[in-house]
Amino acid sequence: MQTVNSSMQGKICMVTGANSGIGKATALALAQMGATVVMVCRDRARGEEARSEITTKSKNTAVDLLQADLSSQQSIRQLVENFQQHSIHLHVLINNAGATFSGRRETVDGLEMMFAVNYLAPFLLTHLLLDVLKASAPARIVNVSSGAQALGSIHLDDLQAEKHYSSMRAYGQSKLAIVLFTYELARRLQGTGVTANCLDPGFVATNIGQRGASLPVRLLLKLIWSFGTSPEKGAQTSIYLASSPEVEGVTGQYFAKSIPRRSASISYDESLQRHLWEQSAKLVNV
Ligand SMILES: NC(=O)c1ccc[n+]([C@@H]2O[C@H](COP(=O)([O-])OP(=O)(O)OC[C@H]3O[C@@H](n4cnc5c(N)ncnc54)[C@H](OP(=O)(O)O)[C@@H]3O)[C@@H](O)[C@H]2O)c1
């Protein structure tokens, strides 16, 4: 096996949403550093195509693919079972997968789709992998949020946006929720050797919002994204948090452009962090 540099040799890294955009660029960079990469993808064919591209470009054959629909809690539980069948270690978990939709949709579990995919899926997946991460310490959890967290609010009385729905409101809530989760998680993980940080990748030209959208919406998004930065640049902060010795032991922070930044004021409210955690735990039965 030949790799560009071997700084992640011996590390097992899971990246969700690894077949496209920021996740694919993150998985490729980690493979180039010699990591064993576990790609989590919703669609096996799209996942295989990306895996083949990553192994060719990185010359690293230790790139595995696990299929999961992160909008389904049963699928997330199956994913963890499948992972644990062939690995007892996990050093880096990157909760990257995310989606936006213009209209309100529900998952098979009856939850609002963006809340479920962008926030509850990382919440559940992280919980199910915590023992493996602790046993592999030092280990890192990296949660991909968004600048949209700054515009978000947590509607504890309407988390599923049943009373009021708008795409920005639901996306903002999901991306703020993952920041609150990261801070609470980091506190709960103190002393375990497992860190948890979150990040804004910036404005990046990817496929987000396109899958399942109408042709006019797809064309509009393509135009908007043409002003965005490349997925490779957008992945830099994820890669930094996953691999840099500079952030060894750093936890409970929000990063943009690989620099710690302040997130929305409300995200530091520890009482809200706890309330959201408790409601989320009930929603995913952990
Ligand atoms: N692009 C930006 O400007 C920007 C800005 C801020 C934050 N972000 C965040 O960055 C992350 C990566 O997004 P991206 O921009 O790289 O978009 P992308 O190209 O659309 O990639 C999103 C990935 O998530 C996967 N995914 C979506 N729903 C899923 C599900 N139910 N189960 C499993 N996988 C699912 C997608 O799989 P499919 O290919 O099968 O759909 C895809 O692999 C997201 O969390 C997004 O919110 C992006």
GROMACS .gro file of C-alpha atoms and ligand atoms in nm:
model
  334
    1MET     CA    1   0.000   0.000   0.000
    2GLN     CA    2   0.135   0.342  -0.095
    3THR     CA    3   0.008   0.663   0.059
    4VAL     CA    4   0.101   1.031   0.032
    5ASN     CA    5   0.181   1.058   0.403
    6SER     CA    6   0.125   0.812   0.682
    7SER     CA    7   0.024   1.035   0.974
    8MET     CA    8  -0.306   0.847   1.022
    9GLN     CA    9  -0.160   0.499   0.977
   10GLY     CA   10  -0.321   0.258   1.223
   11LYS     CA   11  -0.623   0.486   1.279
   12ILE     CA   12  -0.975   0.374   1.190
   13CYS     CA   13  -1.197   0.662   1.078
   14MET     CA   14  -1.568   0.649   1.000
   15VAL     CA   15  -1.710   0.920   0.773
   16THR     CA   16  -2.085   0.943   0.713
   17GLY     CA   17  -2.208   1.076   0.379
   18ALA     CA   18  -1.872   0.981   0.229
   19ASN     CA   19  -1.986   0.939  -0.132
   20SER     CA   20  -2.032   1.308  -0.209
   21GLY     CA   21  -1.912   1.662  -0.145
   22ILE     CA   22  -1.733   1.739   0.181
   23GLY     CA   23  -1.759   1.381   0.311
   24LYS     CA   24  -1.595   1.233   0.003
   25ALA     CA   25  -1.313   1.488   0.013
   26THR     CA   26  -1.265   1.414   0.386
   27ALA     CA   27  -1.257   1.037   0.329
   28LEU     CA   28  -1.005   1.078   0.046
   29ALA     CA   29  -0.772   1.296   0.253
   30LEU     CA   30  -0.779   1.053   0.547
   31ALA     CA   31  -0.712   0.760   0.311
   32GLN     CA   32  -0.419   0.956   0.167
   33MET     CA   33  -0.283   0.990   0.521
   34GLY     CA   34  -0.289   0.611   0.558
   35ALA     CA   35  -0.601   0.574   0.775
   36THR     CA   36  -0.838   0.284   0.744
   37VAL     CA   37  -1.153   0.460   0.627
   38VAL     CA   38  -1.505   0.333   0.681
   39MET     CA   39  -1.736   0.511   0.441
   40VAL     CA   40  -2.101   0.522   0.542
   41CYS     CA   41  -2.324   0.577   0.241
   42ARG     CA   42  -2.697   0.562   0.183
   43ASP     CA   43  -2.678   0.414  -0.166
   44ARG     CA   44  -2.449   0.117  -0.231
   45ALA     CA   45  -2.385   0.196  -0.599
   46ARG     CA   46  -2.295   0.561  -0.532
   47GLY     CA   47  -2.084   0.444  -0.238
   48GLU     CA   48  -1.895   0.187  -0.448
   49GLU     CA   49  -1.826   0.445  -0.715
   50ALA     CA   50  -1.679   0.686  -0.458
   51ARG     CA   51  -1.487   0.408  -0.285
   52SER     CA   52  -1.327   0.306  -0.612
   53GLU     CA   53  -1.226   0.669  -0.682
   54ILE     CA   54  -1.082   0.707  -0.330
   55THR     CA   55  -0.878   0.385  -0.341
   56THR     CA   56  -0.743   0.475  -0.687
   57LYS     CA   57  -0.648   0.831  -0.591
   58SER     CA   58  -0.507   0.746  -0.246
   59LYS     CA   59  -0.352   0.410  -0.342
   60ASN     CA   60  -0.490   0.296  -0.005
   61THR     CA   61  -0.695  -0.023  -0.025
   62ALA     CA   62  -0.808  -0.002   0.339
   63VAL     CA   63  -1.128   0.179   0.247
   64ASP     CA   64  -1.448  -0.001   0.346
   65LEU     CA   65  -1.807   0.076   0.264
   66LEU     CA   66  -2.105   0.032   0.491
   67GLN     CA   67  -2.451   0.109   0.365
   68ALA     CA   68  -2.703   0.287   0.591
   69ASP     CA   69  -2.998   0.519   0.557
   70LEU     CA   70  -2.938   0.759   0.844
   71SER     CA   71  -3.300   0.871   0.841
   72SER     CA   72  -3.390   0.530   0.986
   73GLN     CA   73  -3.298   0.440   1.343
   74GLN     CA   74  -3.318   0.071   1.260
   75SER     CA   75  -3.069   0.124   0.976
   76ILE     CA   76  -2.830   0.310   1.212
   77ARG     CA   77  -2.846   0.025   1.464
   78GLN     CA   78  -2.781  -0.228   1.184
   79LEU     CA   79  -2.487  -0.015   1.065
   80VAL     CA   80  -2.326  -0.031   1.409
   81GLU     CA   81  -2.382  -0.407   1.429
   82ASN     CA   82  -2.220  -0.450   1.086
   83PHE     CA   83  -1.928  -0.229   1.184
   84GLN     CA   84  -1.868  -0.414   1.510
   85GLN     CA   85  -1.860  -0.745   1.323
   86HIS     CA   86  -1.533  -0.648   1.161
   87SER     CA   87  -1.379  -0.389   1.392
   88ILE     CA   88  -1.333  -0.347   1.765
   89HIS     CA   89  -1.166  -0.005   1.730
   90LEU     CA   90  -1.273   0.336   1.608
   91HIS     CA   91  -1.044   0.635   1.649
   92VAL     CA   92  -1.236   0.903   1.457
   93LEU     CA   93  -1.609   0.939   1.395
   94ILE     CA   94  -1.704   1.215   1.151
   95ASN     CA   95  -2.076   1.284   1.154
   96ASN     CA   96  -2.082   1.458   0.818
   97ALA     CA   97  -2.396   1.340   0.635
   98GLY     CA   98  -2.662   1.604   0.602
   99ALA     CA   99  -2.949   1.712   0.384
  100THR     CA  100  -3.189   1.996   0.316
  101PHE     CA  101  -3.543   1.974   0.181
  102SER     CA  102  -3.780   2.248   0.077
  103GLY     CA  103  -4.096   2.079   0.207
  104ARG     CA  104  -4.163   1.901   0.537
  105ARG     CA  105  -4.096   1.526   0.518
  106GLU     CA  106  -4.114   1.251   0.776
  107THR     CA  107  -3.883   0.958   0.831
  108VAL     CA  108  -3.997   0.596   0.876
  109ASP     CA  109  -3.979   0.672   1.250
  110GLY     CA  110  -4.230   0.957   1.209
  111LEU     CA  111  -3.974   1.235   1.271
  112GLU     CA  112  -3.908   1.552   1.072
  113MET     CA  113  -3.645   1.457   0.813
  114MET     CA  114  -3.381   1.729   0.867
  115PHE     CA  115  -3.397   1.698   1.245
  116ALA     CA  116  -3.358   1.321   1.207
  117VAL     CA  117  -3.077   1.310   0.947
  118ASN     CA  118  -2.875   1.617   1.046
  119TYR     CA  119  -2.901   1.583   1.422
  120LEU     CA  120  -3.068   1.272   1.567
  121ALA     CA  121  -2.867   1.036   1.343
  122PRO     CA  122  -2.533   1.172   1.475
  123PHE     CA  123  -2.680   1.162   1.829
  124LEU     CA  124  -2.779   0.794   1.797
  125LEU     CA  125  -2.475   0.680   1.596
  126THR     CA  126  -2.239   0.846   1.845
  127HIS     CA  127  -2.418   0.686   2.140
  128LEU     CA  128  -2.400   0.340   1.985
  129LEU     CA  129  -2.028   0.382   1.910
  130LEU     CA  130  -1.924   0.543   2.239
  131ASP     CA  131  -1.792   0.225   2.401
  132VAL     CA  132  -1.580   0.145   2.095
  133LEU     CA  133  -1.449   0.503   2.085
  134LYS     CA  134  -1.364   0.498   2.457
  135ALA     CA  135  -1.188   0.163   2.416
  136SER     CA  136  -0.986   0.313   2.129
  137ALA     CA  137  -0.888   0.637   2.309
  138PRO     CA  138  -0.740   0.876   2.222
  139ALA     CA  139  -1.036   0.914   1.990
  140ARG     CA  140  -1.218   1.204   1.827
  141ILE     CA  141  -1.576   1.285   1.736
  142VAL     CA  142  -1.617   1.550   1.467
  143ASN     CA  143  -1.966   1.688   1.401
  144VAL     CA  144  -2.032   1.887   1.086
  145SER     CA  145  -2.262   2.179   1.168
  146SER     CA  146  -2.306   2.494   0.958
  147GLY     CA  147  -2.296   2.871   0.975
  148ALA     CA  148  -2.676   2.830   0.974
  149GLN     CA  149  -2.653   2.733   1.343
  150ALA     CA  150  -2.621   3.105   1.416
  151LEU     CA  151  -2.969   3.165   1.272
  152GLY     CA  152  -3.127   2.862   1.436
  153SER     CA  153  -3.346   2.822   1.746
  154ILE     CA  154  -3.439   2.510   1.938
  155HIS     CA  155  -3.816   2.467   1.950
  156LEU     CA  156  -3.845   2.227   2.244
  157ASP     CA  157  -4.225   2.237   2.215
  158ASP     CA  158  -4.212   2.167   1.839
  159LEU     CA  159  -3.888   1.981   1.761
  160GLN     CA  160  -4.058   1.801   1.472
  161ALA     CA  161  -4.183   2.127   1.316
  162GLU     CA  162  -4.543   2.002   1.320
  163LYS     CA  163  -4.685   2.343   1.418
  164HIS     CA  164  -4.469   2.550   1.190
  165TYR     CA  165  -4.232   2.445   0.913
  166SER     CA  166  -3.988   2.631   0.697
  167SER     CA  167  -3.681   2.479   0.541
  168MET     CA  168  -3.443   2.736   0.694
  169ARG     CA  169  -3.605   2.701   1.037
  170ALA     CA  170  -3.572   2.321   1.031
  171TYR     CA  171  -3.216   2.327   0.890
  172GLY     CA  172  -3.106   2.597   1.137
  173GLN     CA  173  -3.253   2.404   1.429
  174SER     CA  174  -3.081   2.080   1.323
  175LYS     CA  175  -2.742   2.251   1.285
  176LEU     CA  176  -2.776   2.437   1.617
  177ALA     CA  177  -2.885   2.114   1.785
  178ILE     CA  178  -2.566   1.939   1.678
  179VAL     CA  179  -2.362   2.220   1.836
  180LEU     CA  180  -2.553   2.190   2.167
  181PHE     CA  181  -2.506   1.813   2.150
  182THR     CA  182  -2.131   1.850   2.090
  183TYR     CA  183  -2.084   2.074   2.396
  184GLU     CA  184  -2.287   1.848   2.626
  185LEU     CA  185  -2.112   1.539   2.488
  186ALA     CA  186  -1.767   1.693   2.538
  187ARG     CA  187  -1.851   1.761   2.903
  188ARG     CA  188  -1.982   1.409   2.957
  189LEU     CA  189  -1.669   1.264   2.794
  190GLN     CA  190  -1.419   1.455   3.009
  191GLY     CA  191  -1.148   1.219   3.130
  192THR     CA  192  -1.225   0.944   2.878
  193GLY     CA  193  -0.969   1.044   2.614
  194VAL     CA  194  -1.249   1.098   2.361
  195THR     CA  195  -1.292   1.453   2.233
  196ALA     CA  196  -1.593   1.608   2.058
  197ASN     CA  197  -1.582   1.917   1.840
  198CYS     CA  198  -1.804   2.066   1.572
  199LEU     CA  199  -1.747   2.286   1.272
  200ASP     CA  200  -1.877   2.505   0.994
  201PRO     CA  201  -1.730   2.395   0.658
  202GLY     CA  202  -1.814   2.730   0.494
  203PHE     CA  203  -2.005   2.785   0.170
  204VAL     CA  204  -1.916   2.483  -0.041
  205ALA     CA  205  -2.023   2.375  -0.390
  206THR     CA  206  -2.169   2.026  -0.334
  207ASN     CA  207  -2.482   1.826  -0.407
  208ILE     CA  208  -2.664   1.942  -0.095
  209GLY     CA  209  -3.032   2.010  -0.148
  210GLN     CA  210  -3.029   1.856  -0.496
  211ARG     CA  211  -3.137   1.499  -0.436
  212GLY     CA  212  -3.511   1.466  -0.488
  213ALA     CA  213  -3.551   1.837  -0.568
  214SER     CA  214  -3.742   1.958  -0.875
  215LEU     CA  215  -3.547   2.058  -1.187
  216PRO     CA  216  -3.592   2.437  -1.131
  217VAL     CA  217  -3.469   2.403  -0.769
  218ARG     CA  218  -3.171   2.193  -0.884
  219LEU     CA  219  -3.080   2.450  -1.148
  220LEU     CA  220  -3.110   2.734  -0.896
  221LEU     CA  221  -2.893   2.547  -0.647
  222LYS     CA  222  -2.633   2.476  -0.915
  223LEU     CA  223  -2.618   2.849  -0.987
  224ILE     CA  224  -2.589   2.937  -0.614
  225TRP     CA  225  -2.325   2.670  -0.552
  226SER     CA  226  -2.117   2.792  -0.845
  227PHE     CA  227  -2.011   3.073  -0.607
  228GLY     CA  228  -1.908   2.824  -0.339
  229THR     CA  229  -1.564   2.692  -0.258
  230SER     CA  230  -1.451   2.342  -0.360
  231PRO     CA  231  -1.538   2.032  -0.152
  232GLU     CA  232  -1.161   1.985  -0.094
  233LYS     CA  233  -1.140   2.330   0.070
  234GLY     CA  234  -1.470   2.274   0.251
  235ALA     CA  235  -1.330   1.952   0.401
  236GLN     CA  236  -1.020   2.116   0.549
  237THR     CA  237  -1.163   2.181   0.897
  238SER     CA  238  -1.305   1.827   0.923
  239ILE     CA  239  -0.967   1.684   0.822
  240TYR     CA  240  -0.786   1.915   1.066
  241LEU     CA  241  -1.009   1.814   1.359
  242ALA     CA  242  -0.981   1.446   1.266
  243SER     CA  243  -0.607   1.431   1.225
  244SER     CA  244  -0.405   1.729   1.347
  245PRO     CA  245  -0.179   1.685   1.652
  246GLU     CA  246  -0.259   2.054   1.727
  247VAL     CA  247  -0.607   1.959   1.847
  248GLU     CA  248  -0.510   1.650   2.047
  249GLY     CA  249  -0.711   1.684   2.370
  250VAL     CA  250  -0.904   1.990   2.248
  251THR     CA  251  -1.275   1.936   2.309
  252GLY     CA  252  -1.612   2.110   2.320
  253GLN     CA  253  -1.531   2.372   2.057
  254TYR     CA  254  -1.682   2.506   1.737
  255PHE     CA  255  -1.438   2.563   1.449
  256ALA     CA  256  -1.445   2.745   1.116
  257LYS     CA  257  -1.145   2.754   0.884
  258SER     CA  258  -0.963   2.536   1.141
  259ILE     CA  259  -0.988   2.811   1.403
  260PRO     CA  260  -1.200   2.795   1.721
  261ARG     CA  261  -1.491   3.038   1.694
  262ARG     CA  262  -1.788   3.133   1.908
  263SER     CA  263  -2.113   2.966   1.807
  264ALA     CA  264  -2.460   3.114   1.868
  265SER     CA  265  -2.493   3.246   2.227
  266ILE     CA  266  -2.784   3.010   2.296
  267SER     CA  267  -2.562   2.709   2.217
  268TYR     CA  268  -2.371   2.768   2.544
  269ASP     CA  269  -2.689   2.737   2.754
  270GLU     CA  270  -2.616   2.423   2.958
  271SER     CA  271  -2.975   2.384   3.070
  272LEU     CA  272  -3.090   2.383   2.707
  273GLN     CA  273  -2.812   2.137   2.618
  274ARG     CA  274  -2.939   1.900   2.890
  275HIS     CA  275  -3.305   1.937   2.794
  276LEU     CA  276  -3.232   1.869   2.429
  277TRP     CA  277  -3.014   1.570   2.522
  278GLU     CA  278  -3.292   1.420   2.737
  279GLN     CA  279  -3.560   1.468   2.471
  280SER     CA  280  -3.329   1.327   2.203
  281ALA     CA  281  -3.243   1.022   2.413
  282LYS     CA  282  -3.616   0.946   2.440
  283LEU     CA  283  -3.667   0.990   2.066
  284VAL     CA  284  -3.395   0.736   1.981
  285ASN     CA  285  -3.443   0.504   2.282
  286VAL     CA  286  -3.098   0.528   2.437
  287LIG     N1  287  -2.223   2.269   0.119
  287LIG     C1  288  -2.225   2.368   0.208
  287LIG     O1  289  -2.210   2.488   0.174
  287LIG     C2  290  -2.242   2.337   0.354
  287LIG     C3  291  -2.243   2.444   0.444
  287LIG     C4  292  -2.258   2.418   0.579
  287LIG     C5  293  -2.272   2.287   0.623
  287LIG     N2  294  -2.272   2.185   0.533
  287LIG     C6  295  -2.287   2.049   0.585
  287LIG     O2  296  -2.184   1.967   0.531
  287LIG     C7  297  -2.226   1.830   0.535
  287LIG     C8  298  -2.194   1.762   0.403
  287LIG     O3  299  -2.279   1.817   0.304
  287LIG     P1  300  -2.231   1.847   0.153
  287LIG     O4  301  -2.242   1.993   0.135
  287LIG     O5  302  -2.105   1.777   0.125
  287LIG     O6  303  -2.355   1.784   0.071
  287LIG     P2  304  -2.368   1.656  -0.024
  287LIG     O7  305  -2.271   1.662  -0.136
  287LIG     O8  306  -2.512   1.647  -0.059
  287LIG     O9  307  -2.329   1.537   0.073
  287LIG     C9  308  -2.418   1.498   0.175
  287LIG    C10  309  -2.393   1.352   0.206
  287LIG    O10  310  -2.487   1.312   0.309
  287LIG    C11  311  -2.552   1.193   0.263
  287LIG     N3  312  -2.685   1.175   0.317
  287LIG    C12  313  -2.790   1.259   0.308
  287LIG     N4  314  -2.897   1.202   0.363
  287LIG    C13  315  -2.860   1.078   0.405
  287LIG    C14  316  -2.926   0.970   0.467
  287LIG     N5  317  -3.057   0.974   0.496
  287LIG     N6  318  -2.855   0.859   0.497
  287LIG    C15  319  -2.724   0.851   0.467
  287LIG     N7  320  -2.656   0.949   0.407
  287LIG    C16  321  -2.724   1.061   0.376
  287LIG    C17  322  -2.558   1.210   0.112
  287LIG    O11  323  -2.587   1.087   0.050
  287LIG     P3  324  -2.655   1.083  -0.098
  287LIG    O12  325  -2.546   1.119  -0.194
  287LIG    O13  326  -2.704   0.944  -0.108
  287LIG    O14  327  -2.764   1.185  -0.097
  287LIG    C18  328  -2.419   1.262   0.085
  287LIG    O15  329  -2.326   1.157   0.085
  287LIG    C19  330  -2.375   1.834   0.571
  287LIG    O16  331  -2.392   1.803   0.707
  287LIG    C20  332  -2.414   1.978   0.544
  287LIG    O17  333  -2.525   2.019   0.621
  287LIG    C21  334  -2.258   2.207   0.399
   0.00000   0.00000   0.00000
